[in-house]
Coordinates of C-alpha atoms in Angstrom, one line a residue:
Chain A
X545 CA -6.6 -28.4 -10.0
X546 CA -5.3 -28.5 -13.8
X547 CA -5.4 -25.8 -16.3
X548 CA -8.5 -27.2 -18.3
X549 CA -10.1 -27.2 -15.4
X550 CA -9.7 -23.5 -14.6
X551 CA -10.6 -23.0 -18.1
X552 CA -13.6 -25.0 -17.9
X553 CA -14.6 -22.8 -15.0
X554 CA -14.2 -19.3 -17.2
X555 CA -16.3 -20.9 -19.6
X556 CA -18.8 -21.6 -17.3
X557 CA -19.0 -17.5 -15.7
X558 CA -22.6 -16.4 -15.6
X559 CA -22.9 -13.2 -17.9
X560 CA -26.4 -12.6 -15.9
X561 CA -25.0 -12.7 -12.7
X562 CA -22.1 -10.4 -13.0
X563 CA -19.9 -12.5 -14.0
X564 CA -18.0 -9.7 -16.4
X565 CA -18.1 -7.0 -13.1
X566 CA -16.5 -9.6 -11.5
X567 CA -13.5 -10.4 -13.7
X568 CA -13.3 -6.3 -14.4
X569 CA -13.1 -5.9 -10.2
X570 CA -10.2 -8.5 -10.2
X571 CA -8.5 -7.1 -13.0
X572 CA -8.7 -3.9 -11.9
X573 CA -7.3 -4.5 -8.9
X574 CA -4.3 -6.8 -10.7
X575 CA -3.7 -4.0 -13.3
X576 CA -3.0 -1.2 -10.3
X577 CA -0.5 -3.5 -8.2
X578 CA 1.1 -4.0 -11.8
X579 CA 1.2 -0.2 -12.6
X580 CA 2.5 0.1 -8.8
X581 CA 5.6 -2.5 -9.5
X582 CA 6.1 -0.5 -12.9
X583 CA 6.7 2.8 -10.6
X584 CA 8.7 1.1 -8.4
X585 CA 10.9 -0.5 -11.2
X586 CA 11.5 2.8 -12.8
X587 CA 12.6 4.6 -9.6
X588 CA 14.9 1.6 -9.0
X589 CA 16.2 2.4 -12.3
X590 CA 16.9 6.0 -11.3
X591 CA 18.3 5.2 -8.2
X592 CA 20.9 2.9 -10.0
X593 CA 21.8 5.9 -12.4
X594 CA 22.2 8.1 -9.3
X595 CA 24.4 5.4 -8.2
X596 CA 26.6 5.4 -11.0
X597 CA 26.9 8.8 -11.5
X598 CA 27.8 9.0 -7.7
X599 CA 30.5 6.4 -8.6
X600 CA 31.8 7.9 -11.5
X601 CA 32.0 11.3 -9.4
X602 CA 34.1 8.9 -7.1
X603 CA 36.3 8.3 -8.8
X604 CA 37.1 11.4 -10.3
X605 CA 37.8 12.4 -7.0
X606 CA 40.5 9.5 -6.4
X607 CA 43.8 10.3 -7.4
X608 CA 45.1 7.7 -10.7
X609 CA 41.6 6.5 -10.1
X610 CA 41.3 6.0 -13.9
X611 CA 43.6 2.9 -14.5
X612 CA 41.9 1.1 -11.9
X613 CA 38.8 -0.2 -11.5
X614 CA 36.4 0.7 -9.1
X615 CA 35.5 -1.6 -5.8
X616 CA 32.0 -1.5 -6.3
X617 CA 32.5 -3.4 -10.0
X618 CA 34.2 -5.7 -8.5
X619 CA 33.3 -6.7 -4.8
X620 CA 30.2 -9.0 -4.6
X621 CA 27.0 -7.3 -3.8
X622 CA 25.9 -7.1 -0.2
X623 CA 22.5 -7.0 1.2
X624 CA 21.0 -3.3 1.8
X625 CA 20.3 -2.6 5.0
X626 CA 16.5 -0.9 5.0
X627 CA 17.5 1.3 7.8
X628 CA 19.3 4.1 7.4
X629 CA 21.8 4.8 9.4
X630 CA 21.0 7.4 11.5
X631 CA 23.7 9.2 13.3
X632 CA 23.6 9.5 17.7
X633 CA 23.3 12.9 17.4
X634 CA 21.0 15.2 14.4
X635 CA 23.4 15.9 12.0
X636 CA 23.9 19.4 11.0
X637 CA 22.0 20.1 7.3
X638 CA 23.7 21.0 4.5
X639 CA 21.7 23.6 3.5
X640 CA 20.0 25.9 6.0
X641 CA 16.7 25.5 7.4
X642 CA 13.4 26.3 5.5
X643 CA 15.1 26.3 2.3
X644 CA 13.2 24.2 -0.5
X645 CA 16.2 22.5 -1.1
X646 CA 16.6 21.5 2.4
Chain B
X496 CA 15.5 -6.0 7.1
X497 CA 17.4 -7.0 4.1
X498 CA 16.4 -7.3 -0.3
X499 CA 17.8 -10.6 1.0
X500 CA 14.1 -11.1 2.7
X501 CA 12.2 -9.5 0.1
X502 CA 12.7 -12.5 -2.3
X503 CA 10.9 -14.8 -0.1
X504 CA 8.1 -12.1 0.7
X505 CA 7.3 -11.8 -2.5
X506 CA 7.3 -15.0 -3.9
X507 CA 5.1 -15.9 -1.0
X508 CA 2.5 -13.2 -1.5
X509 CA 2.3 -13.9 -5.2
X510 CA 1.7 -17.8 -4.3
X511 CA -0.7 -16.4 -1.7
X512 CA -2.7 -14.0 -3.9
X513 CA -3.0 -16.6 -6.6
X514 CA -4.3 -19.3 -4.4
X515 CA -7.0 -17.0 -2.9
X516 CA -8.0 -16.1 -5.5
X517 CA -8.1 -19.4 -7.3
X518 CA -10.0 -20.4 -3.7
X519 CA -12.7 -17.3 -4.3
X520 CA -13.4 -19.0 -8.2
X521 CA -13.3 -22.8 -7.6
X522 CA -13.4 -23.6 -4.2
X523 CA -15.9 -20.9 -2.2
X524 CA -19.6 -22.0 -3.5
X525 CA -22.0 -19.6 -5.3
X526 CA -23.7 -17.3 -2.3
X527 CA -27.5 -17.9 -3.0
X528 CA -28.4 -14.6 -3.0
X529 CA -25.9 -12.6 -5.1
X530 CA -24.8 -15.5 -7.0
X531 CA -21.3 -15.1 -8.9
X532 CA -21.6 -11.3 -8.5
X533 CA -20.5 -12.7 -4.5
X534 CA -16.8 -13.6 -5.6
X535 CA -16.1 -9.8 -5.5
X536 CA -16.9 -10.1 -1.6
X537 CA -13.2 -11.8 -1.3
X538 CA -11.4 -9.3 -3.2
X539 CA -13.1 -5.8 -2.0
X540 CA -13.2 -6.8 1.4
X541 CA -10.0 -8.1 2.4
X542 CA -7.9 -4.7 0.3
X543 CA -10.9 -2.6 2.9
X544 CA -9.4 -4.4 6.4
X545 CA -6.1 -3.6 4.9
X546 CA -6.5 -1.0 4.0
X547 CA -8.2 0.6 7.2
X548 CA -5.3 -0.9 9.5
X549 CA -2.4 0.0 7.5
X550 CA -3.8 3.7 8.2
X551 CA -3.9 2.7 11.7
X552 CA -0.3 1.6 11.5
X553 CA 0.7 4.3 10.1
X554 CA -1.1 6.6 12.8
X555 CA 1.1 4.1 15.5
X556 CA 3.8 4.9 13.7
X557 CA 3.8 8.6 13.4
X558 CA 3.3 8.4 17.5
X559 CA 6.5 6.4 17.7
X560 CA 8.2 9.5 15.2
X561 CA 6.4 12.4 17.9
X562 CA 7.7 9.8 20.5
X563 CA 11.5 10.2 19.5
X564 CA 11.4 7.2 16.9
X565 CA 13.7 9.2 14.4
X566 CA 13.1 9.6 10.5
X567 CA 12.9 6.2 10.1
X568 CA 9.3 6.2 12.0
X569 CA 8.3 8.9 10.1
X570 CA 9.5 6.8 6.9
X571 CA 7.5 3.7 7.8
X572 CA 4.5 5.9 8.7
X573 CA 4.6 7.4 4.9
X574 CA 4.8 4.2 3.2
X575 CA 1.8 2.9 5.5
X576 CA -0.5 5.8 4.7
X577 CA 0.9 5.7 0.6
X578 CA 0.0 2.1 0.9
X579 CA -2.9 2.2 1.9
X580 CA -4.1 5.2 -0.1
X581 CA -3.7 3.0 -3.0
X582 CA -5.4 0.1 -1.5
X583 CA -8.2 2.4 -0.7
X584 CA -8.8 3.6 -3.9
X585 CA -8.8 -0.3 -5.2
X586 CA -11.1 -0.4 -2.4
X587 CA -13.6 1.9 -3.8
X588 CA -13.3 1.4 -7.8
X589 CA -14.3 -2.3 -6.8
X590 CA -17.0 -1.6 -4.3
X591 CA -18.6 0.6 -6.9
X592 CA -17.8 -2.2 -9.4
X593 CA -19.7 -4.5 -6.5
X594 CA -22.6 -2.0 -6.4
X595 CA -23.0 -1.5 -10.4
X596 CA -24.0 -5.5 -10.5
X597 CA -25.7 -6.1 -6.9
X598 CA -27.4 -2.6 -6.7
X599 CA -27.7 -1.3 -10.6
X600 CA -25.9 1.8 -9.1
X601 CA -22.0 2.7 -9.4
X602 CA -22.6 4.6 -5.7
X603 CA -25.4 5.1 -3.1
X604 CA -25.0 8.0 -0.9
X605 CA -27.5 6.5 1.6
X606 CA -24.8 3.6 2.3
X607 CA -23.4 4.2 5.6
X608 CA -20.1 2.0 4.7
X609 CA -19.5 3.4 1.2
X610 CA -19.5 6.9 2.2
X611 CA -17.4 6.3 5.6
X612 CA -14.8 5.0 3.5
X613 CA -14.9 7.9 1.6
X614 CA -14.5 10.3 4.0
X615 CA -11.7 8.5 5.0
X616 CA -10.3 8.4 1.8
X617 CA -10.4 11.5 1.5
X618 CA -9.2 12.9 4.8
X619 CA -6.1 11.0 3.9
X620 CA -6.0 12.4 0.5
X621 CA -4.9 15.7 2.3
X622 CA -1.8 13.7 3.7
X623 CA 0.7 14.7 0.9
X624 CA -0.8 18.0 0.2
X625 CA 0.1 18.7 4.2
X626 CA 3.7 17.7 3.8
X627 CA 4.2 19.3 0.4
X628 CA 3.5 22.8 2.2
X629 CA 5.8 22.6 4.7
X630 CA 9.5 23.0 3.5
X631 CA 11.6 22.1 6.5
X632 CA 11.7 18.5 6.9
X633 CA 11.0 18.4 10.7
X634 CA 8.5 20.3 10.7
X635 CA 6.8 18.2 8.3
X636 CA 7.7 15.0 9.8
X637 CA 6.0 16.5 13.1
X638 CA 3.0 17.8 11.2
X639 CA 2.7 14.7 9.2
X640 CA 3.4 12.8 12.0
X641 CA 0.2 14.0 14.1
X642 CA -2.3 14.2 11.5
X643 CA -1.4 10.4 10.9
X644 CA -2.5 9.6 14.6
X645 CA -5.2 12.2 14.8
X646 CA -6.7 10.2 11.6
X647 CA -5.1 6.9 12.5
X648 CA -7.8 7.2 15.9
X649 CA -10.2 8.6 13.4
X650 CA -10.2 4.8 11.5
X651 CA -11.0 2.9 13.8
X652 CA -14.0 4.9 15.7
X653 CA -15.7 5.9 12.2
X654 CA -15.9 2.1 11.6
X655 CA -17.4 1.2 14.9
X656 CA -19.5 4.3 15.0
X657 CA -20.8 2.3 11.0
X658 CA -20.8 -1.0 12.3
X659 CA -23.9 0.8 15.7
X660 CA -25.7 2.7 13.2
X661 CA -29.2 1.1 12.8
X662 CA -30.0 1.6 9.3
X663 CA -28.2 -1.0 6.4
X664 CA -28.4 -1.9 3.4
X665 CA -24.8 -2.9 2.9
X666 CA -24.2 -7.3 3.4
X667 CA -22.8 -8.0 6.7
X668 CA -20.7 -11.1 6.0
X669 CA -18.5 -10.5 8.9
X670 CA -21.2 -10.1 11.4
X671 CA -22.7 -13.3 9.8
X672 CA -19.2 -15.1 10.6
X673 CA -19.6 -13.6 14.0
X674 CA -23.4 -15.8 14.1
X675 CA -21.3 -18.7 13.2
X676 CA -23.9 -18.7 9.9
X677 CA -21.1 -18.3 7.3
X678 CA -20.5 -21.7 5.3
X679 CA -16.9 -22.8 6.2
X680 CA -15.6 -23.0 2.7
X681 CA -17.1 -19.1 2.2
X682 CA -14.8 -18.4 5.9
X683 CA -11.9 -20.2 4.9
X684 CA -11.8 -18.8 1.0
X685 CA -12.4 -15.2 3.0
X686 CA -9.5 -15.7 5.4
X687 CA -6.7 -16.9 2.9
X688 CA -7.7 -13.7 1.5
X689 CA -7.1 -11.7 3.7
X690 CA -3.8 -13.3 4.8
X691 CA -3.0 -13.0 0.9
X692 CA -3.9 -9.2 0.8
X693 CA -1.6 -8.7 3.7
X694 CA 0.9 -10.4 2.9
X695 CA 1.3 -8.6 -0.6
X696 CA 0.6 -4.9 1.5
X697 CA 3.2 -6.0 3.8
X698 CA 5.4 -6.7 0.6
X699 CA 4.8 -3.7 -1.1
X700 CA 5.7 -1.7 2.1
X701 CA 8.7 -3.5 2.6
X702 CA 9.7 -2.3 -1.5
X703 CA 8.7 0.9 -0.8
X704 CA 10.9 1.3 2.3
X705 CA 14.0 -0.5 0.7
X706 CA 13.3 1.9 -2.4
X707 CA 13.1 5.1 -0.1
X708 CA 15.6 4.5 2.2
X709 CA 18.1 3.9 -0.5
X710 CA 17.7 6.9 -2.1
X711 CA 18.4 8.7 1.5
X712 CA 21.9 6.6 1.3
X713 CA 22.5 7.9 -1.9
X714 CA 21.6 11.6 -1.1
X715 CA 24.1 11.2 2.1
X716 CA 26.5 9.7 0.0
X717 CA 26.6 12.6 -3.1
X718 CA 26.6 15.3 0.2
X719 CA 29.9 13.0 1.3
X720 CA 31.3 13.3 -2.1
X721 CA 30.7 17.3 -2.3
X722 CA 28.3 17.2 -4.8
X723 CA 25.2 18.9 -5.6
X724 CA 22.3 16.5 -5.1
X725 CA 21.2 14.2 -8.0
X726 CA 18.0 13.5 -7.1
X727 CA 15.5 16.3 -6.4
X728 CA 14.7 17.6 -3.3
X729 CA 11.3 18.9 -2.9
X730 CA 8.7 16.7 -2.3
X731 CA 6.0 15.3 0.2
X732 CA 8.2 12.5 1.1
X733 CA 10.4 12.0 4.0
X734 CA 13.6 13.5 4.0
X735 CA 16.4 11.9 5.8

């Protein structure tokens, strides 16, 4: 199967038989996994600047923290676990119960 | 589950997808009746089955959260209901798409199929509204959590109950299969399909989960550090 032969086969699409429907169904259904991976990429994107700022918040914690660098810039990354780890035992919340922010 | 497994998922559902739907184009023949209006049949179809089970999954996973499964049920039965929500409305912007060039008609209320699917669509479409309302996150985990099986068992019986009713005029491929009286090449196009369709839901889930669970991390992590949280807290998804 070669490119001018896919080509060949687009040339050949009925217009009396649907043929535009057809493309516009695929395409449609391409363009919304597409829009999906866009969403996904820019919450990735906010995740990571939650994760610096979390850092940088680190390390302002850590005493002389400023000369050196942090761990995370320099250890290799490591495979996320997808599971979060869940304590034995519900952990108490840090804001009460029922509040929004909860 | 690792983003060290997600490379291979995805590369493989891509390379899936595109050789389905390469298949549906230059390998399945024109259908006799519906001509190249057909090749829609191997796109709608397969994101419907997926889309139907993945609600199902997420019912069996919301009865593993009411069972004791912890947040991380509750989590996976989100993402299964999210992901198929979406499929579903591919599902009905491509039927209509299918009925505007087989029918002359974007929708046709008489069609038993087209409007079960939209009842189901829209029962689901209450899912987020339901967890939006209720603040604390157990309750809405537990709430969530049995409207996801009540409409979970809901899938599967509004399909059959479809599938006995007497009057169609939606095609019946699968009950052709069923006859043995679907060409091979039509079957085996179908079937990659459909492995392809799952293969990028189950990929999508997987991003979704990784995405979701990672933001929990980082919302335990800024409560370890003292902080207020970064990312904002009210919303329709699970809260770890």
């Amino acid at each position: 199967m070669t490119l001018p032969s896919v080509l060949a086969q687009v040339d050949t699409i009925p217009e009396d038989s649907g043929g535009p429907y057809v493309i516009a169904a695929y395409v449609v259904f391409l363009v919304m996994v597409v829009v999906y991976l866009a969403i996904m990429a820019q919450r990735l994107q906010r995740i990571a600047k939650t994760a610096d700022a979390l850092e940088a918040r680190l390390d302002a914690l850590q005493p002389g923290s400023g000369a050196a660098p942090s761990p995370s810039a320099t250890a290799p990354a490591e495979p996320v676990a997808i599971t979060p780890k869940a304590p034995a035992t519900p952990a108490a919340p840090a804001t009460p119960a029922g509040d929004p922010a909860a | 589950m690792t983003v060290r497994g997600l490379r291979p998922l995805s590369i493989l559902s891509v390379v899936l997808v595109a050789v389905g739907f390469a298949m549906a184009f230059l390998y399945a023949p024109l259908d006799t009746d519906q001509g190249f209006r057909q090749k829609i049949f191997y796109l709608h179809v397969p994101i419907g089955i997926v889309a139907l089970i993945g609600f199902v999954i997420g019912g069996i996973h919301g009865l593993r959260y009411l069972r004791g499964g912890g947040s991380e049920a509750d989590l996976r039965s989100y993402v299964h209901i999210h992901q198929s929500q979406i499929l579903a409305v591919s599902v009905l912007i491509t039927g209509a798409i299918w009925g505007k060039t087989a029918w002359g008609a974007w929708w046709r209320w008489d069609e038993p199929f087209l409007v079960s699917f939209l009842i189901v669509f829209l029962l689901y479409c209450t899912y987020q509204p339901l967890r939006l309302s209720i603040d604390d996150p157990r309750r809405q985990a537990r709430a969530a959590s049995v409207f996801a099986v009540v409409a979970g068992a809901f899938v599967p019986i509004n399909f059959a109950v479809v599938r006995m009713a007497d009057a169609y005029l939606h095609p019946r491929t699968l009950s052709n299969a069923a006859d043995g009286s679907m060409p091979t090449p039509v079957l085996v196009t179908f079937l990659t399909c459909l492995v392809a369709i799952s293969v990028l839901y189950a990929t999508l889930v997987r991003y979704e989960v990784l995405s979701k669970s990672t933001t929990f991390r980082l919302r335990a992590l800024e409560r370890r550090a003292g902080g207020d949280d970064l990312i904002p807290r009210r919303s329709a998804v699970p809260q770890a």
